[in-house]
Coordinates of C-alpha atoms in Angstrom, one line a residue:
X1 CA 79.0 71.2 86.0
X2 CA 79.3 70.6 82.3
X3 CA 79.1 67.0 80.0
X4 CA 83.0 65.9 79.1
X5 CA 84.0 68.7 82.1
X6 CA 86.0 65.6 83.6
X7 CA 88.3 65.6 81.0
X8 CA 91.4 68.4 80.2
X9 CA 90.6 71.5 79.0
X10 CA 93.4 71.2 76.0
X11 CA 91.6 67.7 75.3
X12 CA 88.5 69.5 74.8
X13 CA 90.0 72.5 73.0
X14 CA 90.4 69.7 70.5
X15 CA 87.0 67.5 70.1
X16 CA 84.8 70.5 69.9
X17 CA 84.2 73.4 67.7
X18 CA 81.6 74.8 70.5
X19 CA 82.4 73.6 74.2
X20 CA 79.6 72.1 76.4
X21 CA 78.0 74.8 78.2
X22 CA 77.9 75.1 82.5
X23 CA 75.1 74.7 84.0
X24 CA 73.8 74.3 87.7
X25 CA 70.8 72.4 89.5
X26 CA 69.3 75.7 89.5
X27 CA 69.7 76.3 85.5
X28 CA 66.0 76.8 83.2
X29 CA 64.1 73.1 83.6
X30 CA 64.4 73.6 79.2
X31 CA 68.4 73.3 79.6
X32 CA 68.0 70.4 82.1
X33 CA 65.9 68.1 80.6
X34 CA 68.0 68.1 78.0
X35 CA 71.5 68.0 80.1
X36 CA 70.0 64.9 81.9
X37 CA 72.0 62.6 79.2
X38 CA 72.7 59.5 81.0
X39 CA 71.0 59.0 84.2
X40 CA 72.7 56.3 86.4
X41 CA 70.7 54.8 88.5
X42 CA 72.2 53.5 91.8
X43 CA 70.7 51.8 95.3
X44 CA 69.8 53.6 98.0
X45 CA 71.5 50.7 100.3
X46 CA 74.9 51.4 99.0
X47 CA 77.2 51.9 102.2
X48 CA 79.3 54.4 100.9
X49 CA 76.4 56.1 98.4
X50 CA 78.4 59.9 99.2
X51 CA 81.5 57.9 97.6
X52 CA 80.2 56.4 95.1
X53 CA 78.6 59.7 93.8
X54 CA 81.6 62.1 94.4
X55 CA 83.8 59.5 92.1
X56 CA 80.6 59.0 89.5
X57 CA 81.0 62.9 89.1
X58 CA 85.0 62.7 88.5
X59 CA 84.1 60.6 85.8
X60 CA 81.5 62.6 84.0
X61 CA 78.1 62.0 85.1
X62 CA 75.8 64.9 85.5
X63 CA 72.6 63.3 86.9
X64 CA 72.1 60.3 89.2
X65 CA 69.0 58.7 90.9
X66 CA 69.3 56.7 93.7
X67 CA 66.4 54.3 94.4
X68 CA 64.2 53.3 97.1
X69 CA 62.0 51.2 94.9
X70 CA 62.3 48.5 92.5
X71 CA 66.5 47.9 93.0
X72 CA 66.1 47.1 97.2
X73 CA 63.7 44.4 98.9
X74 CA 60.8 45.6 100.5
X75 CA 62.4 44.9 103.5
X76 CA 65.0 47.2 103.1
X77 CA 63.2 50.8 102.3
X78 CA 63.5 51.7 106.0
X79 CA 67.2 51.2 106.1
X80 CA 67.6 52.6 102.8
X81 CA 65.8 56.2 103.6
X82 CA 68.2 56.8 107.0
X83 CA 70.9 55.6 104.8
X84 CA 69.9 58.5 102.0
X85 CA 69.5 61.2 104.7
X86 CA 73.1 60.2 106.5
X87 CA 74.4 60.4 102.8
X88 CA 73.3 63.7 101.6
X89 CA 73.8 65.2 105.1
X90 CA 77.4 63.7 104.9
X91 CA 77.8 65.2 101.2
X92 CA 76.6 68.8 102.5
X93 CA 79.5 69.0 104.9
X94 CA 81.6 68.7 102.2
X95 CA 83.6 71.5 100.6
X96 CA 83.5 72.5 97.2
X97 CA 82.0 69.6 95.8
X98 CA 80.9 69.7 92.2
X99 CA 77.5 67.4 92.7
X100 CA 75.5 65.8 89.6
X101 CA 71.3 66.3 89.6
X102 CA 70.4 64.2 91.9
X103 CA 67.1 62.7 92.6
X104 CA 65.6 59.8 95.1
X105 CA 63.4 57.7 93.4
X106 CA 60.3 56.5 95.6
X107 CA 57.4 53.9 96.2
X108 CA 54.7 56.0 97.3
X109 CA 53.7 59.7 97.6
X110 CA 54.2 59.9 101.0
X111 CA 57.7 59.8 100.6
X112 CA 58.5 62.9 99.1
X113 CA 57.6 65.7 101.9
X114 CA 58.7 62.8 104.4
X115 CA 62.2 62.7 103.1
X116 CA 62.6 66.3 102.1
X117 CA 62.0 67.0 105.9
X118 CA 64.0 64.9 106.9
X119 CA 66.9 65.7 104.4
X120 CA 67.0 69.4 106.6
X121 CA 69.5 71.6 105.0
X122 CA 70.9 69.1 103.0
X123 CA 67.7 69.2 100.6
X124 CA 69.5 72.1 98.8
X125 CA 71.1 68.7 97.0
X126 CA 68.2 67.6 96.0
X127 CA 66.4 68.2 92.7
X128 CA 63.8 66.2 92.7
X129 CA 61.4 62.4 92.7
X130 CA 61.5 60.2 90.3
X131 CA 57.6 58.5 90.1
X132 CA 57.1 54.8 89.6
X133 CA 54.5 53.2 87.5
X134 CA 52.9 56.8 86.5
X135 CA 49.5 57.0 85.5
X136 CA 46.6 59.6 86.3
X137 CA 45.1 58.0 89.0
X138 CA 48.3 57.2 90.1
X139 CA 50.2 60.0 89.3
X140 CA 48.3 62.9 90.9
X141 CA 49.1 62.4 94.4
X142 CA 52.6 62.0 93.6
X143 CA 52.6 65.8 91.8
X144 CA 50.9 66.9 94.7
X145 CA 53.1 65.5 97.5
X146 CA 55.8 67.3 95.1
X147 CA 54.1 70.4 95.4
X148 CA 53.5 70.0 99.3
X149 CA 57.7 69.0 99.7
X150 CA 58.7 72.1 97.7
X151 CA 56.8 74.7 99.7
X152 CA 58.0 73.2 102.7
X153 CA 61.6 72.8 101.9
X154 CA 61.5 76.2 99.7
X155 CA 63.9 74.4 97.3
X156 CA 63.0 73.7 93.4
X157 CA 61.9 70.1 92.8
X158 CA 61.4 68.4 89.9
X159 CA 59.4 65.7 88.9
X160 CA 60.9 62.4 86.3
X161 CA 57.4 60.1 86.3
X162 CA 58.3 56.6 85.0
X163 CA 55.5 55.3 82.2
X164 CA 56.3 52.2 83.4
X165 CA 52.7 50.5 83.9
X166 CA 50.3 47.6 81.9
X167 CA 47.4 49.9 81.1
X168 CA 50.0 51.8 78.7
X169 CA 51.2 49.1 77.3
X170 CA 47.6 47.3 76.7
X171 CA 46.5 48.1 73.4
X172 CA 42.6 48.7 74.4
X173 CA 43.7 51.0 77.7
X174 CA 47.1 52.9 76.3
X175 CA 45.2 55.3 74.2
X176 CA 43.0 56.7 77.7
X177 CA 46.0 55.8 79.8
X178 CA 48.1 57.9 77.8
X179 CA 45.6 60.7 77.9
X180 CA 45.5 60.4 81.5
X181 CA 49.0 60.9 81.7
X182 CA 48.9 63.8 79.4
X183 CA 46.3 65.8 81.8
X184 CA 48.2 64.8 85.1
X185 CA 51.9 66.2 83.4
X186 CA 50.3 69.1 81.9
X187 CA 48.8 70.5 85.0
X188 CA 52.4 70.4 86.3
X189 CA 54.1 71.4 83.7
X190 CA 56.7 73.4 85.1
X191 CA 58.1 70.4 87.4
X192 CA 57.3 68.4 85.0
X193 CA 61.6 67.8 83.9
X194 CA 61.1 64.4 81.6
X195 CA 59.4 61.3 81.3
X196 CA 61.2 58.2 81.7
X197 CA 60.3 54.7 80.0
X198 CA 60.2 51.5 82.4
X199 CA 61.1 49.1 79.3
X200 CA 61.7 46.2 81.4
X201 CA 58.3 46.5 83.3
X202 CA 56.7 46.6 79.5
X203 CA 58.8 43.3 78.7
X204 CA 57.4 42.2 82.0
X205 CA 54.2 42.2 81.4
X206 CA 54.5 39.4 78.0
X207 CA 57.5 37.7 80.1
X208 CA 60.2 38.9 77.6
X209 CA 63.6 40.1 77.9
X210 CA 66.0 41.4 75.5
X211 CA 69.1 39.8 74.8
X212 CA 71.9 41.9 74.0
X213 CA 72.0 41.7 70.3
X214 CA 68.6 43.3 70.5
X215 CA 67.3 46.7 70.9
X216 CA 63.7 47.6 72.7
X217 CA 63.2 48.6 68.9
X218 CA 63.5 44.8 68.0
X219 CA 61.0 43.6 70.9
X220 CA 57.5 44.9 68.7
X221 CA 55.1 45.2 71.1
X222 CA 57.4 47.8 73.0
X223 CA 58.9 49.6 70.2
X224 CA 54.9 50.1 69.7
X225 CA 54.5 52.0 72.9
X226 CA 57.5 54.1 72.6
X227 CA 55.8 55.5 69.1
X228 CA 52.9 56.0 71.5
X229 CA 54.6 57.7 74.2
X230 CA 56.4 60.1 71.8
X231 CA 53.5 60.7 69.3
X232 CA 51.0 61.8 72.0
X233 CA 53.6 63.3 74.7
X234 CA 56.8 64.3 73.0
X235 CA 56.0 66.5 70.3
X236 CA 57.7 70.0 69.2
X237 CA 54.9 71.6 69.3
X238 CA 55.4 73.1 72.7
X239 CA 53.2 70.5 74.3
X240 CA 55.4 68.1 74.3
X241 CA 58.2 66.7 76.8
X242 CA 61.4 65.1 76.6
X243 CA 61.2 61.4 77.3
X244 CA 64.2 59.5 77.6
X245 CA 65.6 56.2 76.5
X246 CA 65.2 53.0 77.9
X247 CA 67.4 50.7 80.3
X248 CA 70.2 49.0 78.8
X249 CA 70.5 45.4 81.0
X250 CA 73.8 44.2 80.0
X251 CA 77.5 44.4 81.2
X252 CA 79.6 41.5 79.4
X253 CA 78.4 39.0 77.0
X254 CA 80.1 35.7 77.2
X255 CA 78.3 34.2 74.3
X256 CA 76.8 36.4 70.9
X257 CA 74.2 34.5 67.9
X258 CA 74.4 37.2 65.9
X259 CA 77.8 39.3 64.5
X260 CA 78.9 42.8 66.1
X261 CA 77.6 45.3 65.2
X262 CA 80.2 48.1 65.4
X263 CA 82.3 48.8 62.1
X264 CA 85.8 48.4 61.8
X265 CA 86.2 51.5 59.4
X266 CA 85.5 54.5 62.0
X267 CA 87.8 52.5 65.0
X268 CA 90.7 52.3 62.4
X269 CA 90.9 56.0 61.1
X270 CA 90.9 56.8 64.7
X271 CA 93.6 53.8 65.3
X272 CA 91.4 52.4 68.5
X273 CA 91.2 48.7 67.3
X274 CA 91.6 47.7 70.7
X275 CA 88.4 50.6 72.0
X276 CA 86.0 48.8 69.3
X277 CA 86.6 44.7 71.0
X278 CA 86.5 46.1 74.3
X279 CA 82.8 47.6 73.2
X280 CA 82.2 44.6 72.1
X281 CA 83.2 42.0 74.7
X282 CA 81.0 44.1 76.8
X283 CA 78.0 44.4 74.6
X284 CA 78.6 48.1 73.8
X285 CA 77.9 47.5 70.3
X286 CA 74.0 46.8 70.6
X287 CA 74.1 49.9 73.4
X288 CA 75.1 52.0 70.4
X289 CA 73.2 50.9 68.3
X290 CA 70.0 51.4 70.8
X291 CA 71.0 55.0 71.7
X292 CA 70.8 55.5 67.8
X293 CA 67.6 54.3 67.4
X294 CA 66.3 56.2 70.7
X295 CA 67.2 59.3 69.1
X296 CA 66.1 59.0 65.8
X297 CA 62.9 57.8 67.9
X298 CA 62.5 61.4 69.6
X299 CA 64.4 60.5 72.7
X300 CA 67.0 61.9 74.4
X301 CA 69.1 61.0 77.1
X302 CA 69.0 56.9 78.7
X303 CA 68.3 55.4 82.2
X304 CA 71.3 53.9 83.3
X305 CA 72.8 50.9 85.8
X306 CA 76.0 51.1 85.0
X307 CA 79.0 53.5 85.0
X308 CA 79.7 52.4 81.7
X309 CA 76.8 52.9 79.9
X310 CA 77.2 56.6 80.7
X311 CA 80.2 58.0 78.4
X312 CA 78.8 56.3 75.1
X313 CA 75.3 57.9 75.9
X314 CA 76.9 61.5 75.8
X315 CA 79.5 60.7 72.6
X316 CA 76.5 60.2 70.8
X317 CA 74.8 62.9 72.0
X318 CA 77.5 65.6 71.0
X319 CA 76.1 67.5 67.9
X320 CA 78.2 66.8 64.6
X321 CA 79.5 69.4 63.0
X322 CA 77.7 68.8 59.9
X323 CA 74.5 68.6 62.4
X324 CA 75.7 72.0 63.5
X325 CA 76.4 73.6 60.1
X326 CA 72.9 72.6 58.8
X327 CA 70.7 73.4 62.1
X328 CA 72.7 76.7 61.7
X329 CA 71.9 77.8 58.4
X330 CA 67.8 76.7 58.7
X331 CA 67.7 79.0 61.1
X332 CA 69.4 81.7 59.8
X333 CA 66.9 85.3 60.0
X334 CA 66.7 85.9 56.7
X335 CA 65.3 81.9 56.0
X336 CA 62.2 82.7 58.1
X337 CA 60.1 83.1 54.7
X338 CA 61.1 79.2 53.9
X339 CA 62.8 77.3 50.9
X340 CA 65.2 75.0 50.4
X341 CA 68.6 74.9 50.6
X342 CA 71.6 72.7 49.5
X343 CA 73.5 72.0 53.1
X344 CA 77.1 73.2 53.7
X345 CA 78.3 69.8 53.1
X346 CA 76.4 70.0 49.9
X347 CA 75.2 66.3 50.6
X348 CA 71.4 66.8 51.3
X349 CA 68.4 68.9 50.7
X350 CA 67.9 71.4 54.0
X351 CA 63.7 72.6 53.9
X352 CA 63.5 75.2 55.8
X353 CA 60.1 75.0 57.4
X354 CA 59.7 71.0 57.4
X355 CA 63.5 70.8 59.5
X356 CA 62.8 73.7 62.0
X357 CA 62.0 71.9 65.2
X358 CA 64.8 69.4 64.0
X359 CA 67.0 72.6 63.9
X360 CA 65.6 74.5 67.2
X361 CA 66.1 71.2 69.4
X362 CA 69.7 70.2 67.7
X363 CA 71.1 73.3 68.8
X364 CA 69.9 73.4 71.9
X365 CA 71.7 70.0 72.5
X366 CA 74.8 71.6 71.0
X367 CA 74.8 74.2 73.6
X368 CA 74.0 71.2 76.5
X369 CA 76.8 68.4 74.6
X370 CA 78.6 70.7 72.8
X371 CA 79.5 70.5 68.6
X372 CA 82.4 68.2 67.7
X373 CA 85.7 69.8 65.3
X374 CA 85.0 68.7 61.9
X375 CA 87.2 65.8 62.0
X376 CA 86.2 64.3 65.7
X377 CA 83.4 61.6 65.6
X378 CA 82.2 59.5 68.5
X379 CA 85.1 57.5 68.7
X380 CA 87.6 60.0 69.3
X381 CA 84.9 60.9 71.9
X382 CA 84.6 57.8 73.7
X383 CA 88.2 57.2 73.6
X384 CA 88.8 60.9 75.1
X385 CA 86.1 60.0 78.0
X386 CA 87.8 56.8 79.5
X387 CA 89.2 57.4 82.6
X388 CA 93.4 56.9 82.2

């Protein structure tokens, strides 16, 4: 699989300077976390689950979780794990099928070597849990049962944990909490594949929700915990993980306060008017504008619940070419004694040591997303995406 592989090779020939690479379920967990990009999120109860992900492929997403926890009653988990084994067992039978990642999201440890049993053969589709409401104390057994399902089933299995829970979002328990969490991921390390952020459980907590002309960066006490969660657990130091972007809740607005936030400018050089209201009738605008901000934050990739969300997470994950040009030339041999530069584009200042890690991690999502021509920006990537 590949991001933007759904769409013509001669379209592609155009939009990038440097294609998206292929990679498999089976690629190094440092390409993966990164190739994540937008991971939708779908019931376990769906009828028709091996559909739905066959056509979610076809229109280019790459990962997928489908959940047994917080989107079904508590009633329904029984239903929903025969429904999941019926699924991937039908999807196994299938020929030539060009699967996303997928992973099952659970309530308890249990779970995991339950389910990869029962998954038989068809567990070579699996790549691994996703871990609600992650904390140490929490956490452990769920790494363990990981550990257990993966000797058992002899297949690679990742683990996504979900800092999701009130003691991280208290101020007087997040700093221990978040240590915690540090020894617990750290002692996994290499299943470990990215941390996700349960915004709406923080929101929960205070009984807030974000409307759709905010971001989680607007809503203070969880753009507060984010900082946390990056400053202690996603730094480029080596230590650190990738954690990815929140949930965004919305579909349509029928009613905005505040005025859109999309320019007109970048929609008309590209002549796609009519691409920049149909962001904005369906609240795409503040989705941008949040997927911005989460990766100016130190995220990368977003938890998603609807098909839609997914194309504008990846545009905006494709490397510039000015990005490109300037990540290049940091890293260039003979700049390994330092200094500064003037950049290509002869607009900035590029420090050689300070922008390092800045330059290290940009290409490697230029080899994941790809590097747009010099003349493509995200719109002509979102309007190349849509399905005809």
């Amino acid at each position: 699989m590949r991001h933007f592989g759904h769409i013509a090779p001669e379209v592609r020939r155009r939009l990038f300077h440097q294609e998206p690479c292929a990679f498999t379920a089976d690629s190094a967990s440092r390409l993966l976390s990164v190739a994540l990009g937008a991971t939708l999120y779908s019931p376990a109860t769906r009828p028709r689950l091996a559909d739905d992900i066959v056509k979610q492929t076809g229109r280019g997403v790459v990962s997928m979780v489908l959940c047994l926890e917080d989107s079904i009653g508590d009633e329904d988990v029984a239903d929903a794990e025969e429904n999941l084994v019926q699924q991937f067992t039908d999807l196994a039978g299938r020929d030539k099928l060009d699967l996303p990642l997928l992973f099952i999201r659970v309530r308890t440890p249990e779970q995991i070597p339950d389910l990869a049993r029962r998954l038989g053969p068809a567990v070579r589709l699996l790549s691994g849990f996703v871990m609600p409401k992650f904390t140490e104390e929490r956490g452990i057994p769920f790494l363990e049962a990981l550990a257990s399902a993966e000797t058992a089933s002899g297949r690679r299995l990742f683990a996504m944990p979900v800092l999701e829970s009130p003691e991280l979002l208290y101020r007087e328990s997040r700093v221990e909490t978040l240590e915690g969490i540090s020894r617990a991921v750290d002692k996994y390390r290499d299943r470990v594949l990215a941390l996700r952020l349960g915004v709406t459980d923080f929101c929960s907590s205070y009984g807030l929700r974000r409307a759709p002309d905010m971001t989680a960066y607007d809503v203070q006490v969880v753009a507060s915990v984010i900082a946390d969660v990056v400053n202690m657990l996603g730094r480029a130091d080596g230590t650190g993980f990738t954690v990815t972007g929140p949930v965004w809740e919305y579909f349509r607005v029928q009613e905005r306060m505040f005025k859109p936030q999309l320019r007109r400018s970048p929609f008309l050089e590209g002549q796609a008017e009519e691409l920049r209201e149909a962001l904005i009738e369906h609240a795409m605008d503040g989705l941008l504008r949040e997927i911005t901000l989460d990766q100016a934050n130190g995220l990368l990739g977003k938890t998603c619940i609807h098909p839609s969300h997914v194309l504008p997470v990846h545009a905006l994950s494709v490397v510039s070419h000015e990005e490109f040009s300037d990540a290049q030339d940091i890293l260039r041999p003979e700049r390994g004694g330092g200094g500064v530069l003037r950049s290509a584009y002869t607009n900035k200042m590029n420090e050689v040591k300070p922008h390092r890690a800045w330059a290290e991690r940009t290409l490697l999502r230029a080899e994941v997303f790809g590097v747009a021509n010099e003349d493509i920006g995200f719109v002509e990537l979102l309007a190349a995406g849509i399905p005809g």
